[in-house]
PDB file of C-alpha atoms in Angstrom:
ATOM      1  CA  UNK H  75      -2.836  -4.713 -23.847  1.00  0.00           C
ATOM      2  CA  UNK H  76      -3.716  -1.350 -21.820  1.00  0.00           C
ATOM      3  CA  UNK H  77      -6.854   0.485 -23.664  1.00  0.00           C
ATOM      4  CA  UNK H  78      -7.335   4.131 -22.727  1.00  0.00           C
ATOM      5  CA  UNK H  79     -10.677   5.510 -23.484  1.00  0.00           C
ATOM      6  CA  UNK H  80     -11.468   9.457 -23.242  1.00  0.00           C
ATOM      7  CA  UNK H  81     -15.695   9.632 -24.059  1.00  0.00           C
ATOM      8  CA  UNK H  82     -15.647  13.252 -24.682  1.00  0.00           C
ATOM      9  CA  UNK H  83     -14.380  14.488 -28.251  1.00  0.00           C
ATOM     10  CA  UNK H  84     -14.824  18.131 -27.197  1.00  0.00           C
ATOM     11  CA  UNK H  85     -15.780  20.076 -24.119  1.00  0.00           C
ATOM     12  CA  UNK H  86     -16.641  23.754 -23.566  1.00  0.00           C
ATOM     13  CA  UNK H  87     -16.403  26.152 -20.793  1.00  0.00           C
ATOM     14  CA  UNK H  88     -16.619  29.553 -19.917  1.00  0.00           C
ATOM     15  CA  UNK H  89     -13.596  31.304 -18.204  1.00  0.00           C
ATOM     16  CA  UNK H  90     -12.795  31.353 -14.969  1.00  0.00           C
ATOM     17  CA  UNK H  91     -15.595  28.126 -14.491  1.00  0.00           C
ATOM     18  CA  UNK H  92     -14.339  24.850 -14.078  1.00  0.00           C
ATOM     19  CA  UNK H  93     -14.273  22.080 -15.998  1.00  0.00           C
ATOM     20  CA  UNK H  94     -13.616  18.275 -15.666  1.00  0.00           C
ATOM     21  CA  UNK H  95     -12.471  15.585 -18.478  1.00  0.00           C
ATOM     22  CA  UNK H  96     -13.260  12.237 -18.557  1.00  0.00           C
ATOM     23  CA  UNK H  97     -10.588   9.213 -18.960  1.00  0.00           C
ATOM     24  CA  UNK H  98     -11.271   5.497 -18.235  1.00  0.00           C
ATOM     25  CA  UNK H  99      -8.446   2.826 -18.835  1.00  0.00           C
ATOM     26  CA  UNK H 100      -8.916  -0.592 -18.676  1.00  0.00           C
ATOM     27  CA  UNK H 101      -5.915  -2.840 -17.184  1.00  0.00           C
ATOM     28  CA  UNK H 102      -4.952  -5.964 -15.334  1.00  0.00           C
ATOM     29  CA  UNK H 103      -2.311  -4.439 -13.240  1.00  0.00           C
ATOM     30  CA  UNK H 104      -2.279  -3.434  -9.921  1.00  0.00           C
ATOM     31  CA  UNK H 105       0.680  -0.803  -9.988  1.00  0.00           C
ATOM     32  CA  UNK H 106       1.106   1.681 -13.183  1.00  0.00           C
ATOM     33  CA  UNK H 107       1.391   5.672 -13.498  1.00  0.00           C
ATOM     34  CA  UNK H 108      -1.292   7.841 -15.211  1.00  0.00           C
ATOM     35  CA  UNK H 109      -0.673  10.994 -17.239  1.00  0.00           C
ATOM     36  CA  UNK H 110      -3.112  13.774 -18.555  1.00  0.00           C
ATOM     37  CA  UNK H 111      -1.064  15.426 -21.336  1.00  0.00           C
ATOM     38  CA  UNK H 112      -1.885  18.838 -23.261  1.00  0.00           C
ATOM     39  CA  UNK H 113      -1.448  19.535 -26.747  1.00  0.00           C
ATOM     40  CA  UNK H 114      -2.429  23.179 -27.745  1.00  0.00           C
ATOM     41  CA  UNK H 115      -2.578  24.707 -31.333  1.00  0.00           C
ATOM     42  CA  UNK H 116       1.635  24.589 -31.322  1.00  0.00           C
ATOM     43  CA  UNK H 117       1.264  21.037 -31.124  1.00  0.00           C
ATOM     44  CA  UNK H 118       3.633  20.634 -28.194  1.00  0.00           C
ATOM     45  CA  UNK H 119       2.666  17.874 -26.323  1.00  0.00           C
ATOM     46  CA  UNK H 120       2.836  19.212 -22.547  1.00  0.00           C
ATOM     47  CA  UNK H 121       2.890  17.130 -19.137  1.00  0.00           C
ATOM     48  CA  UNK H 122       0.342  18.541 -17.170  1.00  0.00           C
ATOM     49  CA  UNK H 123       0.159  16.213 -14.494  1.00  0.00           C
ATOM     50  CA  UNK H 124       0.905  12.184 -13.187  1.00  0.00           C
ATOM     51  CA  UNK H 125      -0.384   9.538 -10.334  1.00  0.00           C
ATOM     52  CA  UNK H 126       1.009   6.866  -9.253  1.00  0.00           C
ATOM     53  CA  UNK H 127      -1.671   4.259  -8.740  1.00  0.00           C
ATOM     54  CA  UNK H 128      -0.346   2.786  -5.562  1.00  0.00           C
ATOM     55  CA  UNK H 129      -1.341   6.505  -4.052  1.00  0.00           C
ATOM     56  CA  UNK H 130      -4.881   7.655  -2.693  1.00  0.00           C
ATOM     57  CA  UNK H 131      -4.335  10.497  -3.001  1.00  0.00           C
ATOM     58  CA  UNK H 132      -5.484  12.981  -5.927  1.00  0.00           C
ATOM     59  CA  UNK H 133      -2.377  14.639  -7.374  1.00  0.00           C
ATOM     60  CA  UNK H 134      -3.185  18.660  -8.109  1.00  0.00           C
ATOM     61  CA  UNK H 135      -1.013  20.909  -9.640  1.00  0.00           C
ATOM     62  CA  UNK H 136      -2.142  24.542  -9.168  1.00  0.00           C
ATOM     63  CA  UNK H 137      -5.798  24.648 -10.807  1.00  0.00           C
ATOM     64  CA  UNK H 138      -5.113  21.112 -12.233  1.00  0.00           C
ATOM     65  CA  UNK H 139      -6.257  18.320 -10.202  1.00  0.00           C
ATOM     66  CA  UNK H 140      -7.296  14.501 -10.826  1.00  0.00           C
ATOM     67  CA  UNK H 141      -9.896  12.414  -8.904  1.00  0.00           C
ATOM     68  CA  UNK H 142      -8.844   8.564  -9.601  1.00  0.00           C
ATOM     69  CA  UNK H 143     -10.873   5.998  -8.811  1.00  0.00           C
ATOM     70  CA  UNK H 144      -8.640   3.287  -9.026  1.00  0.00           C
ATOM     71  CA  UNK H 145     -11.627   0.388  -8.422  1.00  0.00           C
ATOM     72  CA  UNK H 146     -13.497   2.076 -11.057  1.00  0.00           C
ATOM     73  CA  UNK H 147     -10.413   2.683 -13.109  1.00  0.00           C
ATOM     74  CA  UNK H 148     -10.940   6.110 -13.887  1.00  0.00           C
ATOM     75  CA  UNK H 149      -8.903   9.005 -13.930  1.00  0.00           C
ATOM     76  CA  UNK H 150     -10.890  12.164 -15.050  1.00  0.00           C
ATOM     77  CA  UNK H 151      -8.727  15.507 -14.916  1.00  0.00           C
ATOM     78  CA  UNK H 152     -10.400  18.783 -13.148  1.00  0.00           C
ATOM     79  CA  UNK H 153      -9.380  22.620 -14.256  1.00  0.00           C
ATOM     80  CA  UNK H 154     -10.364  25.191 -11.997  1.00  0.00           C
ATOM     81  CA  UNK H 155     -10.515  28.963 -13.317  1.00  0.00           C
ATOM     82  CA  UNK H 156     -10.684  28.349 -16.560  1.00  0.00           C
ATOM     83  CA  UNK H 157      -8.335  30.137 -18.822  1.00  0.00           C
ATOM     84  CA  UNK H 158      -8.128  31.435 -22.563  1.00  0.00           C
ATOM     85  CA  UNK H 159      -4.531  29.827 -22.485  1.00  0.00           C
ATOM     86  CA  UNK H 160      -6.397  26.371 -21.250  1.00  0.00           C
ATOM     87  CA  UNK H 161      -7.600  25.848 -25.216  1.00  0.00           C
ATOM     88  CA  UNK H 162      -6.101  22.395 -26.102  1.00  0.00           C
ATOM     89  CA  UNK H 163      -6.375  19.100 -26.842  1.00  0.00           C
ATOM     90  CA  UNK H 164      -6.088  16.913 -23.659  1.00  0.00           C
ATOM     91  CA  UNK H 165      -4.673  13.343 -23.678  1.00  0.00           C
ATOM     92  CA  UNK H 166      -5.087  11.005 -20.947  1.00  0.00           C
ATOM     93  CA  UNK H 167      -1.991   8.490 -20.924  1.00  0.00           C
ATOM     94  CA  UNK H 168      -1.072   5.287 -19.402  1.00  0.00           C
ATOM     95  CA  UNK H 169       1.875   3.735 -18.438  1.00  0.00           C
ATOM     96  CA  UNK H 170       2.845   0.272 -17.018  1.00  0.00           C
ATOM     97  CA  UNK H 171       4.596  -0.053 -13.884  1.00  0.00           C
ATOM     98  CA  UNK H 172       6.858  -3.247 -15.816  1.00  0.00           C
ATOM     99  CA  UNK H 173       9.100  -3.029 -18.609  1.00  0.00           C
ATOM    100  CA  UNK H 174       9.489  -5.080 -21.830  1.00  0.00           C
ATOM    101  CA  UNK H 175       7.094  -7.235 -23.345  1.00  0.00           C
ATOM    102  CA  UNK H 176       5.610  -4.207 -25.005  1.00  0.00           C
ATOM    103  CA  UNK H 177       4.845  -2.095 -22.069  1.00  0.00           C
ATOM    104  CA  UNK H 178       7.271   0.558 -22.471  1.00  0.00           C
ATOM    105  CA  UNK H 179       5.871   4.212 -23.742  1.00  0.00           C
ATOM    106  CA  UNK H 180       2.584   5.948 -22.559  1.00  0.00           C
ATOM    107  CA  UNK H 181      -0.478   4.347 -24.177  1.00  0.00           C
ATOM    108  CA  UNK H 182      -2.533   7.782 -24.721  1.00  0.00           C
ATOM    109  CA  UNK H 183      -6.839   8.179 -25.423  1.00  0.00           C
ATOM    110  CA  UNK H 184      -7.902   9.574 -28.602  1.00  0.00           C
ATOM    111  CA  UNK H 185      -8.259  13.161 -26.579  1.00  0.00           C
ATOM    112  CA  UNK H 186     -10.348  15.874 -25.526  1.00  0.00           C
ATOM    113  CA  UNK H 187     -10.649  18.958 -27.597  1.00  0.00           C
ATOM    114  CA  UNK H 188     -11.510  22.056 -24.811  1.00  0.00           C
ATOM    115  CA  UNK H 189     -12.379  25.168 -25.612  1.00  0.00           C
ATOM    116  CA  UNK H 190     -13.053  28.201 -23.707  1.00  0.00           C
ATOM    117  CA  UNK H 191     -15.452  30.730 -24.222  1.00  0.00           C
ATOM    118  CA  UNK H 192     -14.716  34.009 -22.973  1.00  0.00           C
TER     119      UNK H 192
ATOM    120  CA  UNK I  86      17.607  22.849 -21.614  1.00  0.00           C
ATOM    121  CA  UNK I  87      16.477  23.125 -25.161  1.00  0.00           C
ATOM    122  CA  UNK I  88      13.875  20.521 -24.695  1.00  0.00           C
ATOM    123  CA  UNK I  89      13.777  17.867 -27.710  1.00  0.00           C
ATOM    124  CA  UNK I  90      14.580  19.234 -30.990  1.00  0.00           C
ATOM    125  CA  UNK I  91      13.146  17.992 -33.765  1.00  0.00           C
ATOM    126  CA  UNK I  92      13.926  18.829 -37.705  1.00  0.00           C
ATOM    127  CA  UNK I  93      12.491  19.631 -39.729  1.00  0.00           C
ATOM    128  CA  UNK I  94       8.985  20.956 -38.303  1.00  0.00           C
ATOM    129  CA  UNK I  95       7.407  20.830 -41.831  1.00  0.00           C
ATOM    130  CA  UNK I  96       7.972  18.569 -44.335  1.00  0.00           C
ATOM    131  CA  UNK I  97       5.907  17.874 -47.676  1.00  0.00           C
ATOM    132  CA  UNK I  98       7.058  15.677 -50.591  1.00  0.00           C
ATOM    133  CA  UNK I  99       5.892  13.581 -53.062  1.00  0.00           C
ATOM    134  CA  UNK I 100       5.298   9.562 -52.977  1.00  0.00           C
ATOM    135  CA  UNK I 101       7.974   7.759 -53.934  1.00  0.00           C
ATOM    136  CA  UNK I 102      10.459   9.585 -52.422  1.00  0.00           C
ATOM    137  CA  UNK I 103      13.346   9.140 -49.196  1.00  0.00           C
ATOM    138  CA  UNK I 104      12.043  11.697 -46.144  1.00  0.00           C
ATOM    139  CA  UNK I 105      14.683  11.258 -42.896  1.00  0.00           C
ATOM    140  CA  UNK I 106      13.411  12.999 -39.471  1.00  0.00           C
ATOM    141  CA  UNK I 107      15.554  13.949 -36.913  1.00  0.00           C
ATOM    142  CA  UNK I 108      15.421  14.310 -33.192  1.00  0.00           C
ATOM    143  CA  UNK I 109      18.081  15.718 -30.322  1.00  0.00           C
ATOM    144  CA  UNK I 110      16.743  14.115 -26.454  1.00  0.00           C
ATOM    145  CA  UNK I 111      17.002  16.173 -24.036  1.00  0.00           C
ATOM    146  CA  UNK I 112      20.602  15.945 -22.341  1.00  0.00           C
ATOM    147  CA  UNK I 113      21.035  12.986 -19.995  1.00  0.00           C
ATOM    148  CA  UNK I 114      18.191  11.056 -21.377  1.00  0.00           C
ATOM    149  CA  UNK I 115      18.621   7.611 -21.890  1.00  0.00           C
ATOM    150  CA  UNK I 116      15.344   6.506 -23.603  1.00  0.00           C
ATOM    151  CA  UNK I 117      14.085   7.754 -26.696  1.00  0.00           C
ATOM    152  CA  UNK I 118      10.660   7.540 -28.492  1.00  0.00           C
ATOM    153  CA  UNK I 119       9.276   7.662 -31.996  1.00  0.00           C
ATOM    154  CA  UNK I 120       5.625   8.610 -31.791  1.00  0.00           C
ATOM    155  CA  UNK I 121       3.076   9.015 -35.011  1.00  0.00           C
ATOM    156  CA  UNK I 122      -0.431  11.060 -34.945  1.00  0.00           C
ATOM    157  CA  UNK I 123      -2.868  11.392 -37.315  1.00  0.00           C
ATOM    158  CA  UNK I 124      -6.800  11.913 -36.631  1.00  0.00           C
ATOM    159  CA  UNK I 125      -7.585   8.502 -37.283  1.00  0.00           C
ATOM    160  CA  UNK I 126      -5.218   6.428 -35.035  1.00  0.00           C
ATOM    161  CA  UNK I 127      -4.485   9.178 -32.666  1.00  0.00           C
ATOM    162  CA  UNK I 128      -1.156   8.462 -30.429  1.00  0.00           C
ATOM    163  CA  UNK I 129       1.151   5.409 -32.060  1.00  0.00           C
ATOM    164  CA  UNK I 130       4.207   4.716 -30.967  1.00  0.00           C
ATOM    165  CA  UNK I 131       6.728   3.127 -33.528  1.00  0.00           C
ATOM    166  CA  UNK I 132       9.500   2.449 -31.711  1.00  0.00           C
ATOM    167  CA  UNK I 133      11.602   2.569 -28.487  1.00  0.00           C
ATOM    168  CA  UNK I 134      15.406   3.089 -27.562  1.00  0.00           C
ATOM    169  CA  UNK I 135      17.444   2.810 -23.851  1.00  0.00           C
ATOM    170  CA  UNK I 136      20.719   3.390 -24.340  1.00  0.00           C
ATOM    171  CA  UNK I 137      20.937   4.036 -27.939  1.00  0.00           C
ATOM    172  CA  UNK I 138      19.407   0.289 -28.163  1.00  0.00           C
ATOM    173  CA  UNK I 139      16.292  -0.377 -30.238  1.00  0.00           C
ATOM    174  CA  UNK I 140      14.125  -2.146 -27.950  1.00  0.00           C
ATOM    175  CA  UNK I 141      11.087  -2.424 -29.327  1.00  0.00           C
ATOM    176  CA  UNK I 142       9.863  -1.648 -33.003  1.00  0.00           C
ATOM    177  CA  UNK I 143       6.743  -3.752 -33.076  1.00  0.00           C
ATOM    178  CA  UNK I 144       4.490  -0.098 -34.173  1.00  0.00           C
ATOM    179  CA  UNK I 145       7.149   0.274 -36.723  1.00  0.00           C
ATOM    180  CA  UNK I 146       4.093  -0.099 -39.756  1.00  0.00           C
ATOM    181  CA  UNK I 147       6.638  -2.047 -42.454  1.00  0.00           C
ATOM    182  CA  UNK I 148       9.634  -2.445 -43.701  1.00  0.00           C
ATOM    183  CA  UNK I 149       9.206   1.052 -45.238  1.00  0.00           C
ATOM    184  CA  UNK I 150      10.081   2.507 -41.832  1.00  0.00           C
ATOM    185  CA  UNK I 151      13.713   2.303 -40.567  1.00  0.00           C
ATOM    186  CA  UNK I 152      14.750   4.134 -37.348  1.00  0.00           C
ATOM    187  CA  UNK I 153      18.536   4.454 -35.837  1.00  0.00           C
ATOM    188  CA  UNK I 154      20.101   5.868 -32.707  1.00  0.00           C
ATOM    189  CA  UNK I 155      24.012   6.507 -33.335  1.00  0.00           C
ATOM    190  CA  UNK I 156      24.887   7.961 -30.328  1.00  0.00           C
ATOM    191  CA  UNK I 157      23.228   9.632 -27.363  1.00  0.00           C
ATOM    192  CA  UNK I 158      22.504  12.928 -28.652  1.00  0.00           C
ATOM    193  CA  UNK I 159      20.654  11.921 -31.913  1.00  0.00           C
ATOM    194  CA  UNK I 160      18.130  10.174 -33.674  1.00  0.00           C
ATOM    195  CA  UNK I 161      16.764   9.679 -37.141  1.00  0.00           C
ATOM    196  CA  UNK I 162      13.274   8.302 -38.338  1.00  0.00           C
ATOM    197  CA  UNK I 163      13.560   7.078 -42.162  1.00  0.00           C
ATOM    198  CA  UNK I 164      10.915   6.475 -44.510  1.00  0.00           C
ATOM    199  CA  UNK I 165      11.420   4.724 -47.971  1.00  0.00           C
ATOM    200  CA  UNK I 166       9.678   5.013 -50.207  1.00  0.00           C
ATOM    201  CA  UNK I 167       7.046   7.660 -48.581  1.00  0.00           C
ATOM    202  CA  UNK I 168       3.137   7.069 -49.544  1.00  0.00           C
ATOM    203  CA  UNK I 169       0.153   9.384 -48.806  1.00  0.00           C
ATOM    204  CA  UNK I 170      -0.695   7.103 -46.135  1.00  0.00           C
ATOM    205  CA  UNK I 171       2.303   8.254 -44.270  1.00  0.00           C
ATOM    206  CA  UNK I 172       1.379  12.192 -43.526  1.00  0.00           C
ATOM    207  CA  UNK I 173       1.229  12.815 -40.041  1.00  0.00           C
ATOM    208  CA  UNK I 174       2.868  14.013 -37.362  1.00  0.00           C
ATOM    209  CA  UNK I 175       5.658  12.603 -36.124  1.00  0.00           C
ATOM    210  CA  UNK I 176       6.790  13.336 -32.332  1.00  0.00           C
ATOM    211  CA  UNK I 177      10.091  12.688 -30.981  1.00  0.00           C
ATOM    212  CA  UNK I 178      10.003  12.024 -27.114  1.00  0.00           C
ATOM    213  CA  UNK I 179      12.788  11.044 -24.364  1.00  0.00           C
ATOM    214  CA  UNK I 180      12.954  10.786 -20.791  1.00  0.00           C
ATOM    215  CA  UNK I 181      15.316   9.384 -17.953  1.00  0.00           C
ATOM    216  CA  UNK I 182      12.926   7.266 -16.151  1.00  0.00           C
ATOM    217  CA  UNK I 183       8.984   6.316 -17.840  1.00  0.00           C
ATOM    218  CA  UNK I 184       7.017   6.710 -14.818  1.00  0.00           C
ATOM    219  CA  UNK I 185       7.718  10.222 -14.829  1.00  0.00           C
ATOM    220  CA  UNK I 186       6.609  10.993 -18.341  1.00  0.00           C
ATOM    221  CA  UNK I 187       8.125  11.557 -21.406  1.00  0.00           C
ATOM    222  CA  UNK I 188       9.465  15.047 -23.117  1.00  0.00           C
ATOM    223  CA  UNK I 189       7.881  15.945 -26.512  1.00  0.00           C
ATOM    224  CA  UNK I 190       9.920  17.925 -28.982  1.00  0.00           C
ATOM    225  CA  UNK I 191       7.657  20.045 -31.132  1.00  0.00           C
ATOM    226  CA  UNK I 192       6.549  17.286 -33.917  1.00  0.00           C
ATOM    227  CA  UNK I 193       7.105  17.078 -37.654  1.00  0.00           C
ATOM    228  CA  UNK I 194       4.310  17.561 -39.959  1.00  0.00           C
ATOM    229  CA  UNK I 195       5.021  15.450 -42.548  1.00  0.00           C
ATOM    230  CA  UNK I 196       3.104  15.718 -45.773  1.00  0.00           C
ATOM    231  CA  UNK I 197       3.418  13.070 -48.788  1.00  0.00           C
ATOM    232  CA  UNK I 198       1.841  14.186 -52.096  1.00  0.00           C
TER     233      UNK I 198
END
């Protein structure tokens, strides 16, 4: 089975620096999808962004970005310009490329709690 | 779109008793998910549907748990008899296709005295 691992309980920043979170998985699979999910104070769990594993390149989403390292199976997330509204928890998630045989669903890390100092 | 709904958002009552959750997908969805998470365990999921279909309820935690999908639009997580053990929070989640990430609805607290 697919173990995610996120090192960091908690993280701070100041606003408007940046800040990057940590997430390690460890798989035998060559082709899966990797999520980094945020969960503020609401408790709505929030897609914040995905990458495909067969793709080199980093997926960003406005001052979200990832750097995988597929060899090194890691998958850290990177906020630029910290903001106050940035305050969550922050899951890293995996998913199998294959269905059945218990691979359906995400397989999240025990999270990151950020917070922001302003 | 509404998003998932879930009801209720808070629930608290005592051990023993019957506590039903319920979830709407998200229109067009065709695979639901029953998700618990508490401090200690983080992220579980209990079980899985495609097409109203349970496929898999191996993180179902006993016989205690029962979950059904009746039609398209709606879900229900049942627990009986509830135990302390059981207080979390319980996220309903659906999407069209998994490699794009699933939809949260807004979680149940649940709370057993």
């Amino acid at each position: 089975a697919q173990t995610v691992t996120q090192s960091q309980p908690e993280m701070s920043v100041q606003e408007a620096e940046t800040v990057t979170l940590s997430c390690t998985y460890d798989t035998s699979e060559s082709d899966y999808y990797l999520f980094w999910y945020k969960q503020p104070p609401s408790r709505q769990m929030i897609l914040v962004i995905r990458q495909e594993a067969y793709k080199q390149q980093n997926a960003t989403e406005n001052r979200f970005s990832v750097n995988f390292q597929k060899a090194a199976k890691s998958f850290s997330l990177k906020i630029s310009d910290s903001q106050l509204g940035d305050a969550a928890m922050y899951f890293c998630a995996y998913r199998s490329m294959y269905s059945g045989g218990g691979a359906d669903g995400l397989t999240f890390g025990k999270g990151t709690h950020l917070i922001i100092q302003p | 779109d509404a998003g998932v709904i879930q009801s209720p958002r808070h629930e608290v009552t005592e051990m023993g008793q019957e506590v039903t959750l319920r979830c709407k997908p998200i229109s067009g969805h065709n695979s639901l998910f029953w998700y618990r998470q508490t401090m200690m365990r983080g992220l579980e999921l209990l079980i899985y549907f495609n097409n109203n279909v349970p496929i898999d309820d191996s993180g179902m935690p006993e016989d205690r748990f029962s979950a059904k999908m009746p039609n398209a639009s709606f879900s229900t997580l049942k627990i009986q008899p509830s135990e302390p053990r059981d207080s979390a929070v319980y996220f309903c989640a659906s999407t069209l296709d998994q490699v794009w990430g699933l939809y949260f609805g807004p979680g149940t607290r649940l709370t057993v005295t």
